[in-house]
mmCIF file of C-alpha atoms in Angstrom:
data_model
loop_
_atom_site.group_PDB
_atom_site.id
_atom_site.type_symbol
_atom_site.label_atom_id
_atom_site.label_comp_id
_atom_site.label_asym_id
_atom_site.label_seq_id
_atom_site.Cartn_x
_atom_site.Cartn_y
_atom_site.Cartn_z
ATOM 1 C CA MET A 1240 154.266 185.762 192.901
ATOM 2 C CA HIS A 1241 157.015 185.512 190.256
ATOM 3 C CA THR A 1242 160.402 186.915 191.267
ATOM 4 C CA ARG A 1243 160.383 189.394 188.327
ATOM 5 C CA MET A 1244 156.983 190.768 189.369
ATOM 6 C CA LEU A 1245 158.028 190.984 193.043
ATOM 7 C CA LEU A 1246 161.164 192.963 192.161
ATOM 8 C CA HIS A 1247 159.185 195.266 189.863
ATOM 9 C CA LEU A 1248 156.634 196.043 192.583
ATOM 10 C CA LEU A 1249 159.401 196.608 195.141
ATOM 11 C CA VAL A 1250 161.244 199.047 192.892
ATOM 12 C CA THR A 1251 158.000 200.850 192.015
ATOM 13 C CA ALA A 1252 157.023 201.298 195.680
ATOM 14 C CA VAL A 1253 160.382 202.854 196.552
ATOM 15 C CA PHE A 1254 160.937 205.139 193.615
ATOM 16 C CA LEU A 1255 157.430 206.469 193.210
ATOM 17 C CA MET A 1256 158.349 208.305 196.417
ATOM 18 C CA PHE A 1257 161.488 209.667 194.719
ATOM 19 C CA THR A 1258 160.049 210.955 191.443
ATOM 20 C CA GLY A 1259 156.377 210.078 191.036
ATOM 21 C CA HIS A 1260 157.153 208.206 187.803
ATOM 22 C CA VAL A 1261 155.812 204.721 187.134
ATOM 23 C CA LEU A 1262 158.563 202.247 186.378
ATOM 24 C CA ALA A 1263 158.701 200.288 183.182
ATOM 25 C CA GLN A 1264 158.824 196.500 183.282
ATOM 26 C CA GLN A 1265 162.231 194.938 182.762
ATOM 27 C CA PRO A 1266 162.759 193.562 179.231
ATOM 28 C CA ASP A 1267 162.089 189.843 179.101
ATOM 29 C CA ASP A 1268 165.551 189.103 177.724
ATOM 30 C CA GLU A 1269 167.378 191.064 180.420
ATOM 31 C CA PRO A 1270 168.966 189.001 183.222
ATOM 32 C CA LEU A 1271 167.352 189.496 186.624
ATOM 33 C CA GLU A 1272 169.534 190.255 189.625
ATOM 34 C CA SER A 1273 168.756 190.779 193.293
ATOM 35 C CA PRO A 1274 169.303 194.106 195.068
ATOM 36 C CA SER A 1275 171.464 194.195 198.183
ATOM 37 C CA ILE A 1276 169.313 194.407 201.322
ATOM 38 C CA LEU A 1277 171.927 194.198 204.065
ATOM 39 C CA PRO A 1278 172.852 195.913 207.340
ATOM 40 C CA ILE A 1279 175.699 198.415 207.299
ATOM 41 C CA THR A 1280 177.851 199.208 210.320
ATOM 42 C CA PRO A 1281 178.253 202.948 211.060
ATOM 43 C CA GLY A 1282 181.770 204.032 210.197
ATOM 44 C CA SER A 1283 182.201 201.407 207.468
ATOM 45 C CA THR A 1284 182.329 201.583 203.661
ATOM 46 C CA VAL A 1285 180.656 199.128 201.284
ATOM 47 C CA GLN A 1286 180.759 198.553 197.540
ATOM 48 C CA ASP A 1287 178.124 197.372 195.080
ATOM 49 C CA THR A 1288 176.902 197.962 191.528
ATOM 50 C CA ILE A 1289 173.872 199.595 189.910
ATOM 51 C CA THR A 1290 172.789 197.772 186.744
ATOM 52 C CA GLU A 1291 169.924 197.973 184.284
ATOM 53 C CA ALA A 1292 168.346 194.957 186.019
ATOM 54 C CA VAL A 1293 168.749 196.330 189.554
ATOM 55 C CA ILE A 1294 168.726 200.120 189.882
ATOM 56 C CA PHE A 1295 168.821 200.384 193.687
ATOM 57 C CA ASP A 1296 170.224 198.767 196.831
ATOM 58 C CA TRP A 1297 168.997 199.034 200.428
ATOM 59 C CA TRP A 1298 171.474 199.373 203.297
ATOM 60 C CA LEU A 1299 169.955 198.962 206.774
ATOM 61 C CA VAL A 1300 171.079 200.988 209.805
ATOM 62 C CA THR A 1301 169.502 201.196 213.268
ATOM 63 C CA VAL A 1302 169.644 204.613 214.946
ATOM 64 C CA ARG A 1303 168.129 206.361 217.941
ATOM 65 C CA GLU A 1304 165.887 209.403 217.929
ATOM 66 C CA GLY A 1305 168.073 212.501 217.576
ATOM 67 C CA ASP A 1306 171.002 210.677 215.954
ATOM 68 C CA THR A 1307 172.301 212.208 212.707
ATOM 69 C CA VAL A 1308 172.948 209.871 209.775
ATOM 70 C CA GLN A 1309 175.585 211.117 207.320
ATOM 71 C CA VAL A 1310 175.837 209.164 204.035
ATOM 72 C CA THR A 1311 178.308 209.554 201.157
ATOM 73 C CA MET A 1312 178.038 207.779 197.775
ATOM 74 C CA THR A 1313 180.563 207.920 194.917
ATOM 75 C CA GLY A 1314 179.752 206.642 191.437
ATOM 76 C CA GLN A 1315 182.317 204.952 189.212
ATOM 77 C CA ASP A 1316 182.583 203.971 185.540
ATOM 78 C CA GLY A 1317 179.947 206.534 184.552
ATOM 79 C CA LEU A 1318 177.380 206.021 187.326
ATOM 80 C CA ALA A 1319 175.539 209.194 188.395
ATOM 81 C CA PRO A 1320 174.789 208.534 192.096
ATOM 82 C CA LEU A 1321 171.654 209.418 194.055
ATOM 83 C CA LEU A 1322 170.823 208.747 197.718
ATOM 84 C CA GLY A 1323 167.618 208.552 199.748
ATOM 85 C CA ILE A 1324 166.646 207.386 203.222
ATOM 86 C CA LEU A 1325 163.438 205.652 204.321
ATOM 87 C CA ASP A 1326 162.197 205.821 207.930
ATOM 88 C CA PRO A 1327 161.089 202.691 209.870
ATOM 89 C CA GLU A 1328 157.664 203.003 208.181
ATOM 90 C CA GLN A 1329 159.469 203.131 204.797
ATOM 91 C CA ASN A 1330 158.519 206.736 204.083
ATOM 92 C CA LEU A 1331 161.060 208.775 202.138
ATOM 93 C CA VAL A 1332 162.359 211.407 204.601
ATOM 94 C CA GLU A 1333 165.494 212.744 202.884
ATOM 95 C CA ARG A 1334 167.327 212.568 199.548
ATOM 96 C CA SER A 1335 170.538 213.936 198.105
ATOM 97 C CA ALA A 1336 170.971 216.198 195.114
ATOM 98 C CA ASP A 1337 171.183 214.503 191.717
ATOM 99 C CA GLY A 1338 174.743 213.464 190.973
ATOM 100 C CA ASN A 1339 176.634 213.620 187.690
ATOM 101 C CA PRO A 1340 178.570 210.644 186.267
ATOM 102 C CA ASN A 1341 181.424 209.635 188.595
ATOM 103 C CA ASP A 1342 180.232 212.247 191.088
ATOM 104 C CA THR A 1343 180.104 212.149 194.897
ATOM 105 C CA VAL A 1344 176.827 212.977 196.635
ATOM 106 C CA THR A 1345 176.086 213.338 200.334
ATOM 107 C CA MET A 1346 172.987 213.270 202.478
ATOM 108 C CA SER A 1347 172.394 214.112 206.143
ATOM 109 C CA TYR A 1348 169.312 213.276 208.187
ATOM 110 C CA THR A 1349 168.467 213.599 211.896
ATOM 111 C CA ALA A 1350 166.285 210.679 213.005
ATOM 112 C CA ALA A 1351 162.830 211.651 214.221
ATOM 113 C CA THR A 1352 162.211 208.225 215.765
ATOM 114 C CA THR A 1353 164.262 205.253 216.932
ATOM 115 C CA GLY A 1354 164.335 202.263 214.621
ATOM 116 C CA GLU A 1355 165.729 200.701 211.461
ATOM 117 C CA TYR A 1356 166.249 203.114 208.554
ATOM 118 C CA ARG A 1357 166.888 202.081 204.943
ATOM 119 C CA ILE A 1358 169.498 203.936 202.925
ATOM 120 C CA VAL A 1359 168.614 203.757 199.233
ATOM 121 C CA ALA A 1360 171.572 203.815 196.834
ATOM 122 C CA THR A 1361 170.476 204.407 193.236
ATOM 123 C CA ARG A 1362 171.191 206.528 190.141
ATOM 124 C CA THR A 1363 170.071 209.971 189.012
ATOM 125 C CA GLY A 1364 166.727 209.615 187.285
ATOM 126 C CA ASN A 1365 165.947 206.298 188.999
ATOM 127 C CA ALA A 1366 163.962 204.211 186.487
ATOM 128 C CA ASP A 1367 164.317 206.971 183.877
ATOM 129 C CA GLY A 1368 168.083 207.175 184.366
ATOM 130 C CA THR A 1369 170.575 205.603 182.007
ATOM 131 C CA THR A 1370 173.832 205.371 183.968
ATOM 132 C CA VAL A 1371 175.161 202.139 185.482
ATOM 133 C CA GLY A 1372 178.325 201.160 187.290
ATOM 134 C CA PRO A 1373 179.894 200.364 190.661
ATOM 135 C CA TYR A 1374 179.743 202.640 193.660
ATOM 136 C CA THR A 1375 181.132 203.036 197.162
ATOM 137 C CA LEU A 1376 178.926 204.069 200.072
ATOM 138 C CA SER A 1377 179.881 205.073 203.592
ATOM 139 C CA VAL A 1378 177.688 205.778 206.616
ATOM 140 C CA ASP A 1379 178.411 207.643 209.828
ATOM 141 C CA VAL A 1380 175.986 207.972 212.745
ATOM 142 C CA ARG A 1381 176.504 210.684 215.335
ATOM 143 C CA GLY A 1382 174.499 210.706 218.550
ATOM 144 C CA VAL A 1383 173.270 213.803 220.326
ATOM 145 C CA ALA A 1384 174.754 212.440 223.549
ATOM 146 C CA PRO A 1385 176.782 209.365 224.511
ATOM 147 C CA THR A 1386 174.566 206.312 224.877
ATOM 148 C CA PRO A 1387 175.668 203.410 227.077
ATOM 149 C CA GLU A 1388 176.337 200.229 225.147
ATOM 150 C CA PRO A 1389 176.993 196.669 226.314
ATOM 151 C CA ASP A 1390 180.694 196.216 227.016
ATOM 152 C CA PRO A 1391 182.288 194.861 223.805
ATOM 153 C CA TYR A 1392 185.059 193.217 225.824
ATOM 154 C CA ARG A 1393 184.077 189.825 227.078
ATOM 155 C CA GLU A 1394 184.490 189.439 230.806
ATOM 156 C CA VAL A 1395 186.508 186.486 232.071
ATOM 157 C CA ILE A 1396 184.361 186.060 235.185
ATOM 158 C CA PHE A 1397 181.230 187.950 236.220
ATOM 159 C CA ASP A 1398 178.841 188.015 239.157
ATOM 160 C CA CYS A 1399 175.691 185.927 238.907
ATOM 161 C CA ASN A 1400 173.494 186.440 241.947
ATOM 162 C CA GLY A 1401 176.490 186.608 244.258
ATOM 163 C CA GLU A 1402 178.476 183.786 242.638
ATOM 164 C CA ASP A 1403 181.502 184.283 240.393
ATOM 165 C CA VAL A 1404 180.984 182.388 237.128
ATOM 166 C CA PRO A 1405 183.282 182.008 234.083
ATOM 167 C CA ASN A 1406 181.990 183.372 230.781
ATOM 168 C CA ALA A 1407 181.450 180.708 228.082
ATOM 169 C CA LEU A 1408 179.741 182.538 225.198
ATOM 170 C CA VAL A 1409 178.471 186.054 224.392
ATOM 171 C CA ILE A 1410 175.465 186.585 222.098
ATOM 172 C CA GLU A 1411 174.288 190.019 220.911
ATOM 173 C CA PHE A 1412 171.381 190.992 218.679
ATOM 174 C CA GLU A 1413 169.037 193.936 218.203
ATOM 175 C CA ASP A 1414 165.313 194.409 217.941
ATOM 176 C CA ASP A 1415 163.890 193.964 214.448
ATOM 177 C CA PRO A 1416 160.500 195.214 213.204
ATOM 178 C CA ASP A 1417 160.059 191.949 211.287
ATOM 179 C CA GLN A 1418 160.308 189.869 214.470
ATOM 180 C CA ALA A 1419 157.479 188.392 216.427
ATOM 181 C CA THR A 1420 156.617 190.044 219.742
ATOM 182 C CA PHE A 1421 157.664 187.016 221.818
ATOM 183 C CA VAL A 1422 161.101 185.369 221.742
ATOM 184 C CA SER A 1423 162.255 182.702 224.205
ATOM 185 C CA LEU A 1424 165.752 181.551 225.171
ATOM 186 C CA SER A 1425 166.543 178.266 226.956
ATOM 187 C CA VAL A 1426 169.996 176.982 227.955
ATOM 188 C CA TYR A 1427 170.627 173.272 228.643
ATOM 189 C CA GLY A 1428 173.721 171.701 230.179
ATOM 190 C CA LEU A 1429 174.989 168.271 229.097
ATOM 191 C CA ASP A 1430 177.817 166.064 230.368
ATOM 192 C CA GLY A 1431 177.878 167.809 233.750
ATOM 193 C CA PHE A 1432 177.714 171.430 232.592
ATOM 194 C CA GLN A 1433 175.524 173.654 234.809
ATOM 195 C CA PRO A 1434 174.477 176.741 232.810
ATOM 196 C CA ALA A 1435 173.634 180.274 233.819
ATOM 197 C CA VAL A 1436 172.579 183.120 231.539
ATOM 198 C CA ARG A 1437 173.039 186.822 232.239
ATOM 199 C CA THR A 1438 170.825 189.116 230.185
ATOM 200 C CA THR A 1439 171.665 192.777 229.561
ATOM 201 C CA LEU A 1440 168.986 194.909 227.906
ATOM 202 C CA ARG A 1441 169.194 198.447 226.626
ATOM 203 C CA PHE A 1442 165.733 199.991 226.389
ATOM 204 C CA ASP A 1443 165.175 202.315 223.449
ATOM 205 C CA PHE A 1444 162.925 204.647 225.390
ATOM 206 C CA GLU A 1445 165.419 205.240 228.238
ATOM 207 C CA PRO A 1446 169.246 205.156 228.174
ATOM 208 C CA PHE A 1447 169.841 202.587 230.880
ATOM 209 C CA PHE A 1448 170.544 198.905 231.315
ATOM 210 C CA ASP A 1449 168.366 196.257 232.893
ATOM 211 C CA GLN A 1450 170.575 193.341 233.856
ATOM 212 C CA PHE A 1451 169.712 190.050 235.518
ATOM 213 C CA CYS A 1452 171.135 186.525 235.782
ATOM 214 C CA GLU A 1453 169.173 183.277 235.594
ATOM 215 C CA THR A 1454 170.252 179.844 236.748
ATOM 216 C CA GLY A 1455 168.351 176.573 236.888
ATOM 217 C CA GLU A 1456 167.683 177.142 240.556
ATOM 218 C CA GLY A 1457 166.946 180.840 240.142
ATOM 219 C CA ALA A 1458 164.483 180.161 237.333
ATOM 220 C CA GLY A 1459 162.060 178.814 239.897
ATOM 221 C CA PRO A 1460 160.706 175.342 240.666
ATOM 222 C CA GLY A 1461 159.452 173.509 237.618
ATOM 223 C CA VAL A 1462 160.678 175.924 234.955
ATOM 224 C CA GLY A 1463 161.779 173.677 232.115
ATOM 225 C CA LEU A 1464 160.604 170.551 233.927
ATOM 226 C CA GLY A 1465 159.470 168.121 231.247
ATOM 227 C CA ASP A 1466 161.381 169.796 228.405
ATOM 228 C CA ARG A 1467 162.731 167.229 225.936
ATOM 229 C CA LEU A 1468 166.023 167.538 224.092
ATOM 230 C CA THR A 1469 167.323 165.101 221.493
ATOM 231 C CA MET A 1470 170.729 165.652 219.925
ATOM 232 C CA PRO A 1471 171.481 164.029 216.548
ATOM 233 C CA GLY A 1472 172.535 160.419 217.061
ATOM 234 C CA GLU A 1473 171.844 160.501 220.819
ATOM 235 C CA ASP A 1474 169.044 159.228 223.037
ATOM 236 C CA PRO A 1475 166.253 161.662 223.966
ATOM 237 C CA LEU A 1476 166.713 163.532 227.252
ATOM 238 C CA THR A 1477 163.768 164.613 229.405
ATOM 239 C CA LEU A 1478 164.640 167.390 231.828
ATOM 240 C CA GLU A 1479 163.881 166.580 235.446
ATOM 241 C CA GLY A 1480 165.151 169.832 236.961
ATOM 242 C CA SER A 1481 164.775 173.528 236.325
ATOM 243 C CA VAL A 1482 166.295 175.182 233.260
ATOM 244 C CA PRO A 1483 167.532 178.803 232.944
ATOM 245 C CA LYS A 1484 165.130 180.511 230.556
ATOM 246 C CA VAL A 1485 164.517 184.107 229.448
ATOM 247 C CA ASN A 1486 161.375 185.267 227.666
ATOM 248 C CA PHE A 1487 161.392 188.533 225.703
ATOM 249 C CA GLU A 1488 157.933 190.051 225.396
ATOM 250 C CA ASN A 1489 157.246 193.225 223.396
ATOM 251 C CA ILE A 1490 160.694 192.797 221.905
ATOM 252 C CA SER A 1491 160.391 195.945 219.780
ATOM 253 C CA GLN A 1492 160.999 198.148 222.860
ATOM 254 C CA PHE A 1493 164.566 196.888 223.266
ATOM 255 C CA GLY A 1494 167.735 198.109 221.598
ATOM 256 C CA ILE A 1495 170.747 195.816 221.951
ATOM 257 C CA MET A 1496 170.252 192.538 223.815
ATOM 258 C CA GLN A 1497 173.380 190.882 225.196
ATOM 259 C CA LEU A 1498 173.365 187.332 226.582
ATOM 260 C CA ASN A 1499 176.293 185.833 228.495
ATOM 261 C CA ILE A 1500 176.267 182.057 228.900
ATOM 262 C CA ALA A 1501 178.320 180.947 231.909
ATOM 263 C CA ALA A 1502 179.317 177.850 233.904
ATOM 264 C CA LEU A 1503 178.042 177.460 237.465
ATOM 265 C CA ASN A 1504 180.204 175.797 240.109
ATOM 266 C CA GLU A 1505 183.192 175.656 237.710
ATOM 267 C CA THR A 1506 181.543 172.827 235.799
ATOM 268 C CA SER A 1507 182.521 171.780 232.271
ATOM 269 C CA GLY A 1508 180.710 170.013 229.453
ATOM 270 C CA ARG A 1509 178.419 170.801 226.549
ATOM 271 C CA TYR A 1510 175.724 173.453 226.366
ATOM 272 C CA VAL A 1511 172.760 173.760 224.008
ATOM 273 C CA ILE A 1512 171.091 177.162 223.524
ATOM 274 C CA VAL A 1513 167.658 177.369 221.902
ATOM 275 C CA ILE A 1514 166.357 180.806 220.796
ATOM 276 C CA ASP A 1515 162.814 180.390 219.499
ATOM 277 C CA GLY A 1516 160.308 182.818 217.989
ATOM 278 C CA LEU A 1517 162.514 184.495 215.359
ATOM 279 C CA THR A 1518 161.209 185.460 211.918
ATOM 280 C CA ILE A 1519 162.598 186.214 208.472
ATOM 281 C CA GLY A 1520 160.358 188.727 206.721
ATOM 282 C CA PRO A 1521 159.820 189.014 202.961
ATOM 283 C CA ASP A 1522 161.905 190.883 200.385
ATOM 284 C CA GLY A 1523 165.321 189.535 201.337
ATOM 285 C CA ASP A 1524 165.106 190.250 205.078
ATOM 286 C CA ARG A 1525 168.115 189.137 207.131
ATOM 287 C CA ASP A 1526 168.753 189.118 210.883
ATOM 288 C CA LEU A 1527 172.155 189.966 212.364
ATOM 289 C CA MET A 1528 173.607 188.221 215.423
ATOM 290 C CA GLN A 1529 177.091 188.530 216.902
ATOM 291 C CA LEU A 1530 178.742 185.789 218.946
ATOM 292 C CA GLY A 1531 182.049 185.396 220.752
ATOM 293 C CA LEU A 1532 183.706 182.802 222.965
ATOM 294 C CA GLY A 1533 184.510 183.776 226.538
ATOM 295 C CA PRO A 1534 188.221 184.108 227.393
ATOM 296 C CA LEU A 1535 188.236 180.784 229.286
ATOM 297 C CA ALA A 1536 186.370 178.952 226.497
ATOM 298 C CA GLN A 1537 188.862 179.627 223.698
ATOM 299 C CA GLU A 1538 189.903 175.972 223.538
ATOM 300 C CA ALA A 1539 186.440 174.913 222.377
ATOM 301 C CA GLY A 1540 184.460 176.102 219.384
ATOM 302 C CA PHE A 1541 180.725 176.198 218.772
ATOM 303 C CA THR A 1542 178.226 175.433 216.017
ATOM 304 C CA ILE A 1543 175.216 177.608 215.240
ATOM 305 C CA TYR A 1544 172.149 176.431 213.320
ATOM 306 C CA GLN A 1545 169.113 178.090 211.770
ATOM 307 C CA VAL A 1546 166.204 175.634 211.949
ATOM 308 C CA GLY A 1547 163.234 176.585 209.803
ATOM 309 C CA SER A 1548 159.700 176.087 211.076
ATOM 310 C CA LYS A 1549 158.046 173.201 209.279
ATOM 311 C CA SER A 1550 154.817 175.238 209.109
ATOM 312 C CA THR A 1551 156.418 177.907 206.857
ATOM 313 C CA ARG A 1552 158.193 177.930 203.491
ATOM 314 C CA LEU A 1553 161.477 179.326 204.851
ATOM 315 C CA ASP A 1554 164.603 177.795 203.294
ATOM 316 C CA PRO A 1555 167.237 178.705 205.952
ATOM 317 C CA ASN A 1556 170.538 180.286 204.928
ATOM 318 C CA ILE A 1557 173.417 181.480 207.159
ATOM 319 C CA GLN A 1558 176.259 183.824 206.188
ATOM 320 C CA GLU A 1559 179.332 184.887 208.147
ATOM 321 C CA ILE A 1560 180.259 188.489 207.338
ATOM 322 C CA ASN A 1561 183.026 190.920 208.243
ATOM 323 C CA ALA A 1562 182.787 194.556 209.382
ATOM 324 C CA ASP A 1563 182.459 195.724 205.758
ATOM 325 C CA ILE A 1564 179.429 193.422 205.202
ATOM 326 C CA GLN A 1565 181.501 191.170 202.938
ATOM 327 C CA ILE A 1566 180.433 187.515 202.958
ATOM 328 C CA LEU A 1567 183.218 185.315 204.327
ATOM 329 C CA ARG A 1568 181.349 182.008 204.017
ATOM 330 C CA GLU A 1569 177.830 180.755 203.578
ATOM 331 C CA CYS A 1570 175.847 177.636 204.397
ATOM 332 C CA ASP A 1571 172.451 176.565 203.136
ATOM 333 C CA ASP A 1572 172.226 172.867 204.122
ATOM 334 C CA ALA A 1573 174.406 171.790 207.059
ATOM 335 C CA GLY A 1574 176.233 168.550 206.347
ATOM 336 C CA ALA A 1575 175.846 168.744 202.548
ATOM 337 C CA PHE A 1576 177.340 170.431 199.496
ATOM 338 C CA GLU A 1577 179.606 173.326 200.576
ATOM 339 C CA CYS A 1578 178.657 172.672 204.236
ATOM 340 C CA GLU A 1579 179.991 169.140 204.576
ATOM 341 C CA ASP A 1580 182.289 170.252 207.406
ATOM 342 C CA VAL A 1581 179.280 171.321 209.516
ATOM 343 C CA PRO A 1582 177.580 168.445 211.376
ATOM 344 C CA THR A 1583 173.974 168.067 210.259
ATOM 345 C CA ILE A 1584 171.208 168.939 212.723
ATOM 346 C CA ASP A 1585 168.951 166.269 211.212
ATOM 347 C CA GLY A 1586 167.570 164.291 214.173
ATOM 348 C CA PHE A 1587 167.566 167.230 216.585
ATOM 349 C CA GLU A 1588 164.332 167.702 218.532
ATOM 350 C CA TRP A 1589 163.356 170.227 221.196
ATOM 351 C CA PHE A 1590 160.097 170.377 223.103
ATOM 352 C CA SER A 1591 159.212 173.163 225.538
ATOM 353 C CA SER A 1592 156.747 172.000 228.166
ATOM 354 C CA GLU A 1593 156.062 175.628 229.127
ATOM 355 C CA LEU A 1594 155.284 176.873 225.607
ATOM 356 C CA GLU A 1595 154.137 173.508 224.200
ATOM 357 C CA THR A 1596 156.414 174.152 221.239
ATOM 358 C CA THR A 1597 158.280 171.526 219.228
ATOM 359 C CA VAL A 1598 161.267 172.198 216.950
ATOM 360 C CA ASP A 1599 162.630 169.480 214.641
ATOM 361 C CA GLY A 1600 165.968 169.776 212.855
ATOM 362 C CA GLY A 1601 166.242 168.589 209.274
ATOM 363 C CA ARG A 1602 168.786 168.093 206.506
ATOM 364 C CA PHE A 1603 167.780 171.359 204.822
ATOM 365 C CA ASP A 1604 168.546 173.501 207.889
ATOM 366 C CA ALA A 1605 171.598 175.771 207.766
ATOM 367 C CA GLY A 1606 174.596 175.861 210.078
ATOM 368 C CA LEU A 1607 178.107 177.254 210.605
ATOM 369 C CA ARG A 1608 180.957 175.877 212.668
ATOM 370 C CA PHE A 1609 183.292 178.297 214.503
ATOM 371 C CA GLU A 1610 186.569 176.681 215.444
ATOM 372 C CA PRO A 1611 188.395 177.238 218.771
ATOM 373 C CA GLY A 1612 190.796 180.055 219.373
ATOM 374 C CA SER A 1613 189.157 183.097 217.799
ATOM 375 C CA PRO A 1614 189.252 186.104 220.176
ATOM 376 C CA ASP A 1615 186.914 188.196 218.040
ATOM 377 C CA MET A 1616 183.162 188.543 217.913
ATOM 378 C CA GLN A 1617 181.730 186.721 214.887
ATOM 379 C CA SER A 1618 178.946 188.319 212.809
ATOM 380 C CA VAL A 1619 176.257 186.014 211.442
ATOM 381 C CA LEU A 1620 173.368 186.847 209.109
ATOM 382 C CA PHE A 1621 170.271 184.641 209.116
ATOM 383 C CA GLY A 1622 168.083 184.720 206.021
ATOM 384 C CA SER A 1623 166.689 182.543 203.269
ATOM 385 C CA PHE A 1624 168.223 181.043 200.144
ATOM 386 C CA ASP A 1625 168.310 183.782 197.467
ATOM 387 C CA GLY A 1626 165.992 185.852 199.699
ATOM 388 C CA ARG A 1627 162.989 184.192 198.097
ATOM 389 C CA THR A 1628 161.260 182.638 201.102
ATOM 390 C CA SER A 1629 160.197 183.876 204.525
ATOM 391 C CA GLY A 1630 158.899 182.467 207.788
ATOM 392 C CA ASP A 1631 159.694 181.516 211.378
ATOM 393 C CA TYR A 1632 162.905 179.928 212.558
ATOM 394 C CA THR A 1633 164.807 178.836 215.676
ATOM 395 C CA VAL A 1634 168.491 179.389 216.444
ATOM 396 C CA VAL A 1635 170.261 176.415 218.051
ATOM 397 C CA ILE A 1636 173.821 176.863 219.361
ATOM 398 C CA VAL A 1637 175.878 173.865 220.479
ATOM 399 C CA GLY A 1638 179.155 174.485 222.294
ATOM 400 C CA GLU A 1639 181.433 173.239 225.037
ATOM 401 C CA PHE A 1640 183.059 174.752 228.097
ATOM 402 C CA PRO A 1641 186.420 173.016 228.670
ATOM 403 C CA PRO A 1642 187.601 171.830 232.092
ATOM 404 C CA ARG A 1643 189.545 174.439 234.064
ATOM 405 C CA GLU A 1644 193.004 173.499 235.291
#
């Protein structure tokens, strides 16, 4: 389907719910732009622009049942702002009053269900409106009661089945309606590193944590036996022992998932994390993941890759963003063009003997390198180039835990 037709159908589907009017086709000589379809962090403010080519933006926010979403939008340079909110099924559930040029409008909605809601920023009149211009939008989410969250402060050492282990890397991500129902995580140690992975889950249907720690030994005899791992430029490695693995089934029931990668027996060396079963949906879908080095791993950085499935059309694209959803840097092809400083993943191969799944890295896969020394969590968006393709992908993270003095 042509991009112009796809955008027209997308706009029509959203704003028929606002006004019941059928949208007119964009003039052939008018430049086509892409709407913003990005997550927004509660408590933050973002900026964008409504134009004649793109008359709406979507801002994505995940809330729990009973939470109240408060949204404020201010038009500038003549824009008359209008707000709406779509529930997880993309039904219009609330809208603001029509704004006047350079006006401020507000909207408040109490979530009937838990999930990802879409805040629609547009103009008064929608397709029949005439105003254009920049705008600012802020979102606040207030819960009916405090909800436990994974500790944002990375522990130096934590308990793993009775053994104290140093924290190497923290990974956090949330459930996504576009994801498959089964996601697997495997952690491999190289050069002497013995990995462990602690998983913390927050279930959406009950406010409590389920926490457990997996090691190669704890995974059970034979788990990961026969897995093959080939790093670019290195000889293939066939695993002869057990590998710490975590499988997420029915992933839509979870809220935040936090993974802590740690070093058993005070070992050092490289680690390779493979998260398989992820999906980029259509219409500019992006997945958010946050990562941070453990306090004792600050001397070593890590590289994260998005490897597209060869059976889909996905053209992987990675962006690093800040708290205001501003793009700090972007990579489409690791090792080429603007990503020459990121080692290519071409030549990488992973085979899971348990799942009978093979993942092959290529020169068109995306990647970002995070240098040592950053104490902050890093926010990464996975998507596709220009939001035009969709399909399955695998996240591969390569890092190192330095020797302890």
